[in-house]
PDB file of C-alpha atoms in Angstrom:
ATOM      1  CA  UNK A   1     122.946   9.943 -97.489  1.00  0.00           C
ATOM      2  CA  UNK A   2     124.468   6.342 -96.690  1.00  0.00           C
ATOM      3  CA  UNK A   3     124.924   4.021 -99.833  1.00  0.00           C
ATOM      4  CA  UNK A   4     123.895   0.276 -99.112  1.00  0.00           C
ATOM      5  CA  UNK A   5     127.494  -0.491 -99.434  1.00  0.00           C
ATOM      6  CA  UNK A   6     127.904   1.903 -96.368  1.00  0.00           C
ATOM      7  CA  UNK A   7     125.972  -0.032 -94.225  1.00  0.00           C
ATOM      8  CA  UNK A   8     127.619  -2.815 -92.197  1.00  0.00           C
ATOM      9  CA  UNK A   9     124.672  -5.130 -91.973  1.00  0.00           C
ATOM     10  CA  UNK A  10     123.971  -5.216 -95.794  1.00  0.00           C
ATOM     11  CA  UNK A  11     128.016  -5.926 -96.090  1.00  0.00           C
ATOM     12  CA  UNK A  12     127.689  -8.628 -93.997  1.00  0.00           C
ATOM     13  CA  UNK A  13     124.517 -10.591 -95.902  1.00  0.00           C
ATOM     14  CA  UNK A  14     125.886  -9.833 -98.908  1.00  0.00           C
ATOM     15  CA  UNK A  15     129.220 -11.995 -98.051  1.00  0.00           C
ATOM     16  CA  UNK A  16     126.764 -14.122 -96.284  1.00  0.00           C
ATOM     17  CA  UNK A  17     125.041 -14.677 -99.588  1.00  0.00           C
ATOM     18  CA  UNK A  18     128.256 -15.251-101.457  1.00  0.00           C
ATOM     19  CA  UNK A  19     129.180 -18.100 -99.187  1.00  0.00           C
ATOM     20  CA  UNK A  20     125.630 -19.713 -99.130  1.00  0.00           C
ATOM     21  CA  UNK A  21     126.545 -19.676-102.950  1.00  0.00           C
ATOM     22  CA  UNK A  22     130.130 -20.620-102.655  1.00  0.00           C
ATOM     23  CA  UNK A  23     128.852 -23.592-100.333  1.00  0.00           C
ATOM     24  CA  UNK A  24     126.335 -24.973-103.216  1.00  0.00           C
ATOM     25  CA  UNK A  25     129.012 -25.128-105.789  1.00  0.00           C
ATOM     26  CA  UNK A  26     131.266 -27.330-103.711  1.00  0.00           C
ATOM     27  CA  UNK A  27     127.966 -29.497-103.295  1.00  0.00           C
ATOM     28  CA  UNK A  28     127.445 -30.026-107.057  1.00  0.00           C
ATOM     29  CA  UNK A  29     130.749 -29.913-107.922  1.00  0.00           C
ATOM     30  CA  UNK A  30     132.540 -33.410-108.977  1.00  0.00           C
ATOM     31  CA  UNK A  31     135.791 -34.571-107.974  1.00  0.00           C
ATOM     32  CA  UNK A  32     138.803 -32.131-108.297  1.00  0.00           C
ATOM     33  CA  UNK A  33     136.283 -29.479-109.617  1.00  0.00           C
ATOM     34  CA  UNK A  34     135.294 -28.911-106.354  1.00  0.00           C
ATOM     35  CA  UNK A  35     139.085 -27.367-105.315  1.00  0.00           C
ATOM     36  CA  UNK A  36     138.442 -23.851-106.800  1.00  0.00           C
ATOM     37  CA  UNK A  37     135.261 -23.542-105.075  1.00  0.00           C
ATOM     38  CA  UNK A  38     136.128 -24.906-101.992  1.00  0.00           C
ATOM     39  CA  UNK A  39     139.270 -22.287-102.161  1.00  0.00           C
ATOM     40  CA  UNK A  40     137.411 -19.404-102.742  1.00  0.00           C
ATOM     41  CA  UNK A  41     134.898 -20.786 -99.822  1.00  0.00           C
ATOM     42  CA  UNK A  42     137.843 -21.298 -97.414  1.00  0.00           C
ATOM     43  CA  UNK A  43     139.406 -17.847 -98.611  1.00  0.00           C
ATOM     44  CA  UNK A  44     135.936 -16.068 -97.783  1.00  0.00           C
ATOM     45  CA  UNK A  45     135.095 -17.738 -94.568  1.00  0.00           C
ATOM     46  CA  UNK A  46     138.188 -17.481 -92.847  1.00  0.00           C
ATOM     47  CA  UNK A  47     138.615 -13.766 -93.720  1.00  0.00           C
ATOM     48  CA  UNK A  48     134.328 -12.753 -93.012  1.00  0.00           C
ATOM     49  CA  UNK A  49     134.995 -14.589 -89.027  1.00  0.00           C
ATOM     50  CA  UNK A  50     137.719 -13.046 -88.660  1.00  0.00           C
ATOM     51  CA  UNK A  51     136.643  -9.855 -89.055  1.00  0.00           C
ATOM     52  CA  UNK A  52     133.096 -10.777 -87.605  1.00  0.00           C
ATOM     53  CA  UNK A  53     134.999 -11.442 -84.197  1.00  0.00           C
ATOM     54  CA  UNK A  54     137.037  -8.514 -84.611  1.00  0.00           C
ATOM     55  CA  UNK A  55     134.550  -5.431 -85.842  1.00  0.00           C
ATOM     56  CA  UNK A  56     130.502  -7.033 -85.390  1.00  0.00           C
ATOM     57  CA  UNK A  57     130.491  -8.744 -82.537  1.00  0.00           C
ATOM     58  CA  UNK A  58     132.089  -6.791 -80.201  1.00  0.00           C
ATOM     59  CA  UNK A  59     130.029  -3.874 -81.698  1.00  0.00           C
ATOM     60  CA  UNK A  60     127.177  -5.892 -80.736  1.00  0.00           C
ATOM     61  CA  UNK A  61     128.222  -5.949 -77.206  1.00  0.00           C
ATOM     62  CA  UNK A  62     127.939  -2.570 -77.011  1.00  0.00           C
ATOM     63  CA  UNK A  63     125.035  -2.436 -78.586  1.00  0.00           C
ATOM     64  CA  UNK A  64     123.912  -4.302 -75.424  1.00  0.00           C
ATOM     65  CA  UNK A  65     122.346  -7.251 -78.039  1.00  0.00           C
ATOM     66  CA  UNK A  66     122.434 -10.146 -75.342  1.00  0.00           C
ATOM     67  CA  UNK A  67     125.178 -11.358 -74.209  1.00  0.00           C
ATOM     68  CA  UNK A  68     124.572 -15.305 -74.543  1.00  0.00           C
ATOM     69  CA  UNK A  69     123.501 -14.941 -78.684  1.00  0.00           C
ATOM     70  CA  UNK A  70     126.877 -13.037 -79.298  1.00  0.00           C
ATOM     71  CA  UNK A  71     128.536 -15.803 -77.335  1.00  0.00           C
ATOM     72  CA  UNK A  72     126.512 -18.973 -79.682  1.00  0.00           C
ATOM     73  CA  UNK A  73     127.829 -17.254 -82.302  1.00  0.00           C
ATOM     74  CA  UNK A  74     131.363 -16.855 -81.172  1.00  0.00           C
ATOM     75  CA  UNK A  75     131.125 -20.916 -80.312  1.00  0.00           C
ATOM     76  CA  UNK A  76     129.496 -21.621 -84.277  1.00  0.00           C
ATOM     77  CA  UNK A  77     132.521 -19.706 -85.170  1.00  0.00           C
ATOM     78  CA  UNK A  78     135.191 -21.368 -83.378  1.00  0.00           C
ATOM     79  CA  UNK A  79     133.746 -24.914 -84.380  1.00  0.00           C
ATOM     80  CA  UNK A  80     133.489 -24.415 -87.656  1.00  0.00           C
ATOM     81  CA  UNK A  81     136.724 -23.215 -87.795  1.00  0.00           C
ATOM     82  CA  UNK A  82     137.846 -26.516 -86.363  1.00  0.00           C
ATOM     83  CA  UNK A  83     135.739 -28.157 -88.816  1.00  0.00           C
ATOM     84  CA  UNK A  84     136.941 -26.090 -91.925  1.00  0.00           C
ATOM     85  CA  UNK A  85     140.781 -26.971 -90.998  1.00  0.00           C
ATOM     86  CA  UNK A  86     140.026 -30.748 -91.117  1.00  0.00           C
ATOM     87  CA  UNK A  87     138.038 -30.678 -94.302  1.00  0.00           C
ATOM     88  CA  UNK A  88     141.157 -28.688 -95.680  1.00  0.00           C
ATOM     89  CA  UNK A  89     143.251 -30.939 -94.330  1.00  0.00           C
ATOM     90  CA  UNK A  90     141.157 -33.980 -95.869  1.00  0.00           C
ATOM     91  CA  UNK A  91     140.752 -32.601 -99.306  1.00  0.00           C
ATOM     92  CA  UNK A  92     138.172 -32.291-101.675  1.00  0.00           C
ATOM     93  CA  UNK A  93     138.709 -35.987-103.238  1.00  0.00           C
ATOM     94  CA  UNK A  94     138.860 -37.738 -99.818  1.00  0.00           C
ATOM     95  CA  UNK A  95     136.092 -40.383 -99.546  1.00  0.00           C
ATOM     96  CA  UNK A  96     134.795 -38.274 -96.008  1.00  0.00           C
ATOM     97  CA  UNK A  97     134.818 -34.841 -97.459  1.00  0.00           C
ATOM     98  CA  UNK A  98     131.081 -35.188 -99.146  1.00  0.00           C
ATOM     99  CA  UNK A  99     129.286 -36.161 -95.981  1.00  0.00           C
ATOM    100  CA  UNK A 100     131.726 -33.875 -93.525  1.00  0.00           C
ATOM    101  CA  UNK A 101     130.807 -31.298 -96.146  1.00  0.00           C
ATOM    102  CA  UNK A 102     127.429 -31.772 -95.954  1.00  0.00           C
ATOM    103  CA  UNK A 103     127.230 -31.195 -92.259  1.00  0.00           C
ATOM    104  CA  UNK A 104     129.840 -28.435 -92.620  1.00  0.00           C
ATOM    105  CA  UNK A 105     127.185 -26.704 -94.800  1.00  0.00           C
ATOM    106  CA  UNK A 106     124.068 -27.199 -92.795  1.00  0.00           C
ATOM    107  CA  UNK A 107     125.841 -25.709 -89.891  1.00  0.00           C
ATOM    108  CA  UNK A 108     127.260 -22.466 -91.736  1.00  0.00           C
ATOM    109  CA  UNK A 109     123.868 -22.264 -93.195  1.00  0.00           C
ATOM    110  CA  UNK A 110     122.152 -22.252 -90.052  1.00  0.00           C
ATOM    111  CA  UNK A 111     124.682 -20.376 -88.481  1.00  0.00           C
ATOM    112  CA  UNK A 112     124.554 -17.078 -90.689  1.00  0.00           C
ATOM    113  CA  UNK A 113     120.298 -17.098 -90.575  1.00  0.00           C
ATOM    114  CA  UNK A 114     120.793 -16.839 -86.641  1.00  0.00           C
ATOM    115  CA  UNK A 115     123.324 -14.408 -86.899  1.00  0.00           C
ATOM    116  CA  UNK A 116     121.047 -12.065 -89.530  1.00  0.00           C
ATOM    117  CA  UNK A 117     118.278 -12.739 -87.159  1.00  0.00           C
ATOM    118  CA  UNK A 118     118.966 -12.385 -83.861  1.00  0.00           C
ATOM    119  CA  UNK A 119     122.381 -10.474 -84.089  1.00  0.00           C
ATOM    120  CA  UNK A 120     122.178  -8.542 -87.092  1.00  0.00           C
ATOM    121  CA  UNK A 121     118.171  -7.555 -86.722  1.00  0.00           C
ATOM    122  CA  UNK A 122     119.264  -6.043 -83.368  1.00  0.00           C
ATOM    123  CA  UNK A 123     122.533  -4.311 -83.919  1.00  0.00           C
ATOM    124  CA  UNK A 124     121.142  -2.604 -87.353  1.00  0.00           C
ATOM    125  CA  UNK A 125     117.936  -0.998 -84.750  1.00  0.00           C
ATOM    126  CA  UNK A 126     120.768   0.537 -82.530  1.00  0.00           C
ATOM    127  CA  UNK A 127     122.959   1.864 -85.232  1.00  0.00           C
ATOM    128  CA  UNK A 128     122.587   4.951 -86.739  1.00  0.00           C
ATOM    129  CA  UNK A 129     123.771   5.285 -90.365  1.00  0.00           C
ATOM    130  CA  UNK A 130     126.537   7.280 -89.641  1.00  0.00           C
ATOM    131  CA  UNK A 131     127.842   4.116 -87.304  1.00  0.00           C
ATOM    132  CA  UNK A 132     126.887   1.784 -89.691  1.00  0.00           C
ATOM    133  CA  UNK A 133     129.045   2.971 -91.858  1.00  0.00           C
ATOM    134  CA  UNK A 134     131.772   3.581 -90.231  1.00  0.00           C
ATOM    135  CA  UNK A 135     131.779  -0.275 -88.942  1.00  0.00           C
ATOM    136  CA  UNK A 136     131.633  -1.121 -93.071  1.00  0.00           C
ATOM    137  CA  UNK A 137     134.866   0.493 -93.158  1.00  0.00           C
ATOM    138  CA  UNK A 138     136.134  -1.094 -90.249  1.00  0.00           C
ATOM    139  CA  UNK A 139     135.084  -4.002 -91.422  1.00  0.00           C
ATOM    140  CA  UNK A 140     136.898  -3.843 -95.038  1.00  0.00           C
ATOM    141  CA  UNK A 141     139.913  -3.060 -93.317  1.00  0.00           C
ATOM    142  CA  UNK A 142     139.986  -5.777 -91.118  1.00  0.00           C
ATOM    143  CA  UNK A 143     139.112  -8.359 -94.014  1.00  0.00           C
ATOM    144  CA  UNK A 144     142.536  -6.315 -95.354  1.00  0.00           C
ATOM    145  CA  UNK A 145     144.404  -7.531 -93.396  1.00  0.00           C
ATOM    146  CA  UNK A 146     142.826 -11.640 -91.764  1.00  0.00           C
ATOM    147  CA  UNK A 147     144.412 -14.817 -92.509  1.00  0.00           C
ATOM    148  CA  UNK A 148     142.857 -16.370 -95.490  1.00  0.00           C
ATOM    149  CA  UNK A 149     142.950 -19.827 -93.764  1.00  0.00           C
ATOM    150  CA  UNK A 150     140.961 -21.171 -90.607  1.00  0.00           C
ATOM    151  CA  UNK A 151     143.241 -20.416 -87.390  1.00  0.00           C
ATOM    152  CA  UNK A 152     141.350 -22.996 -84.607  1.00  0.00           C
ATOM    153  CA  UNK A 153     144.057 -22.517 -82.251  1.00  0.00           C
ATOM    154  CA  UNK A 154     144.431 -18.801 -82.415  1.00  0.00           C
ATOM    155  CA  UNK A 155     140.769 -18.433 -80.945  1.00  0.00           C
ATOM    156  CA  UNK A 156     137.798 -16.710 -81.709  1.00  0.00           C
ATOM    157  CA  UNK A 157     138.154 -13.183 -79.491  1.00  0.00           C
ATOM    158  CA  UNK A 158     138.842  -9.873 -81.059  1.00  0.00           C
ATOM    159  CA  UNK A 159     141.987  -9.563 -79.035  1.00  0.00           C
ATOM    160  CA  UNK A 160     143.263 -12.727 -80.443  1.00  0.00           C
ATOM    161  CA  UNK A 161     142.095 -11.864 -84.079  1.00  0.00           C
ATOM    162  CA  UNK A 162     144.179  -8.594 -83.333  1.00  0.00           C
ATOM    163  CA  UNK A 163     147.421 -10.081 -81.820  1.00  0.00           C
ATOM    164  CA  UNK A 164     147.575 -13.426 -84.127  1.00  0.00           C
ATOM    165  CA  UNK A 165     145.307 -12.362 -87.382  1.00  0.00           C
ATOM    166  CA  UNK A 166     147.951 -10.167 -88.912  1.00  0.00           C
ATOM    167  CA  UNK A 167     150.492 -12.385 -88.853  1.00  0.00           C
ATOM    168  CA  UNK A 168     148.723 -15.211 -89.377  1.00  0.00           C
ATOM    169  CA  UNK A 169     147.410 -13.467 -92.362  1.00  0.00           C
ATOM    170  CA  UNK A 170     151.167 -12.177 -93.779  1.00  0.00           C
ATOM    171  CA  UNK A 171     151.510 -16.332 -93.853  1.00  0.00           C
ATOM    172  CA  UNK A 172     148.565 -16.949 -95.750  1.00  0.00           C
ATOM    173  CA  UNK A 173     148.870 -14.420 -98.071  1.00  0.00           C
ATOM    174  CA  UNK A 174     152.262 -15.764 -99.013  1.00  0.00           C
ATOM    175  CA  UNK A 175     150.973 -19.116 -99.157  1.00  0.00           C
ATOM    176  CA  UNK A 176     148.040 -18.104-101.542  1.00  0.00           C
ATOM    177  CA  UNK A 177     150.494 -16.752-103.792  1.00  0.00           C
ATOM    178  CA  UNK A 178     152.591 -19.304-104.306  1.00  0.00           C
ATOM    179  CA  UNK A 179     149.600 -21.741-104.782  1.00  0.00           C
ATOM    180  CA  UNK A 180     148.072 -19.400-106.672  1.00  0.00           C
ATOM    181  CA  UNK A 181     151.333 -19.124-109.262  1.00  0.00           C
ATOM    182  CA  UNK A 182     151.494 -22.934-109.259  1.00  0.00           C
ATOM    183  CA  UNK A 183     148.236 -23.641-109.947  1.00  0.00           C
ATOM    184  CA  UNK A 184     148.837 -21.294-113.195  1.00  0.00           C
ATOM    185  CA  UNK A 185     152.005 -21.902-113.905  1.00  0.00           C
ATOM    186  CA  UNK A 186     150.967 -26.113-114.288  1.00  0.00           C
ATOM    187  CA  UNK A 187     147.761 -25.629-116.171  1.00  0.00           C
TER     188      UNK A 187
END
């Protein structure tokens, strides 16, 4: 019998749970103590789309969930993408971040109820558990091995996830290391 942790769909609104959390610590967080939060969000995001467009979606496809709500999704993804890399790029004490933040939010937010909803509800009904599980292991394995950092121009497709997430994702891992050893190595 199937754990919960074997089922894709429960995977997925369980990270979508940790970044509605993630999201509402980088709200009530103050100046710089909204980095580590916003980190982790970035981190979490960029690596739960990535695999999303690589493992669910196309899944869904063939699921035959209609065509048009895995395509919103794709476009939510690719935008917010877009806007993730700019509020990255502005930083967390910038005067704009709040208020770009605050829209940033509403639309992830919004985003991941239509996904459990329309996406999610429909894929989990054509699954069985035996599929279901073996897309939460294809999932964890491509969350292995995406970026860590929002990639506009690489695309939203599976085919560019496969061809430019690895080593986009060799480049971020580097990067997070080094940060990662600065941050410590300064405190």
């Amino acid at each position: 019998m199937p754990t919960e942790r074997d089922d894709v769909i429960t995977l997925l609104e369980e990270q979508h749970a940790q970044i509605r959390d993630l999201l509402q610590q980088v709200e009530s967080a103050v100046g710089k103590a909204k980095q580590r939060p916003f980190e982790d969000l970035v981190r979490l995001l960029a690596v739960h789309e990535s695999a999303e467009e690589q493992v669910v979606h196309p899944a869904s496809r063939r699921a035959e969930v209609a065509g048009e709500i895995v395509d919103d999704r794709l476009h939510e993804e690719d935008q917010a993408k877009h806007v993730l890399a700019e509020l990255y790029e502005l930083g967390v004490t910038d005067d704009r971040f709040a208020k770009k933040f605050e829209d940033f939010s509403a639309s992830v937010v919004e985003h991941a109820e239509m996904e459990e909803k329309e996406e999610f509800d429909a894929l989990r009904r054509s699954l069985s558990d035996r599929d279901s599980a073996r897309l939460a292991t294809a999932l964890r394995f491509a969350e292995a091995v995406a970026p860590t950092r929002p990639h506009p121009q690489a695309g939203e497709s599976a085919t560019a996830n496969v061809v430019f997430g690895p080593p986009l994702a060799l480049f971020d891992r580097i990067r997070d290391a080094v940060h990662d050893w600065r941050t410590k190595t300064e405190n």
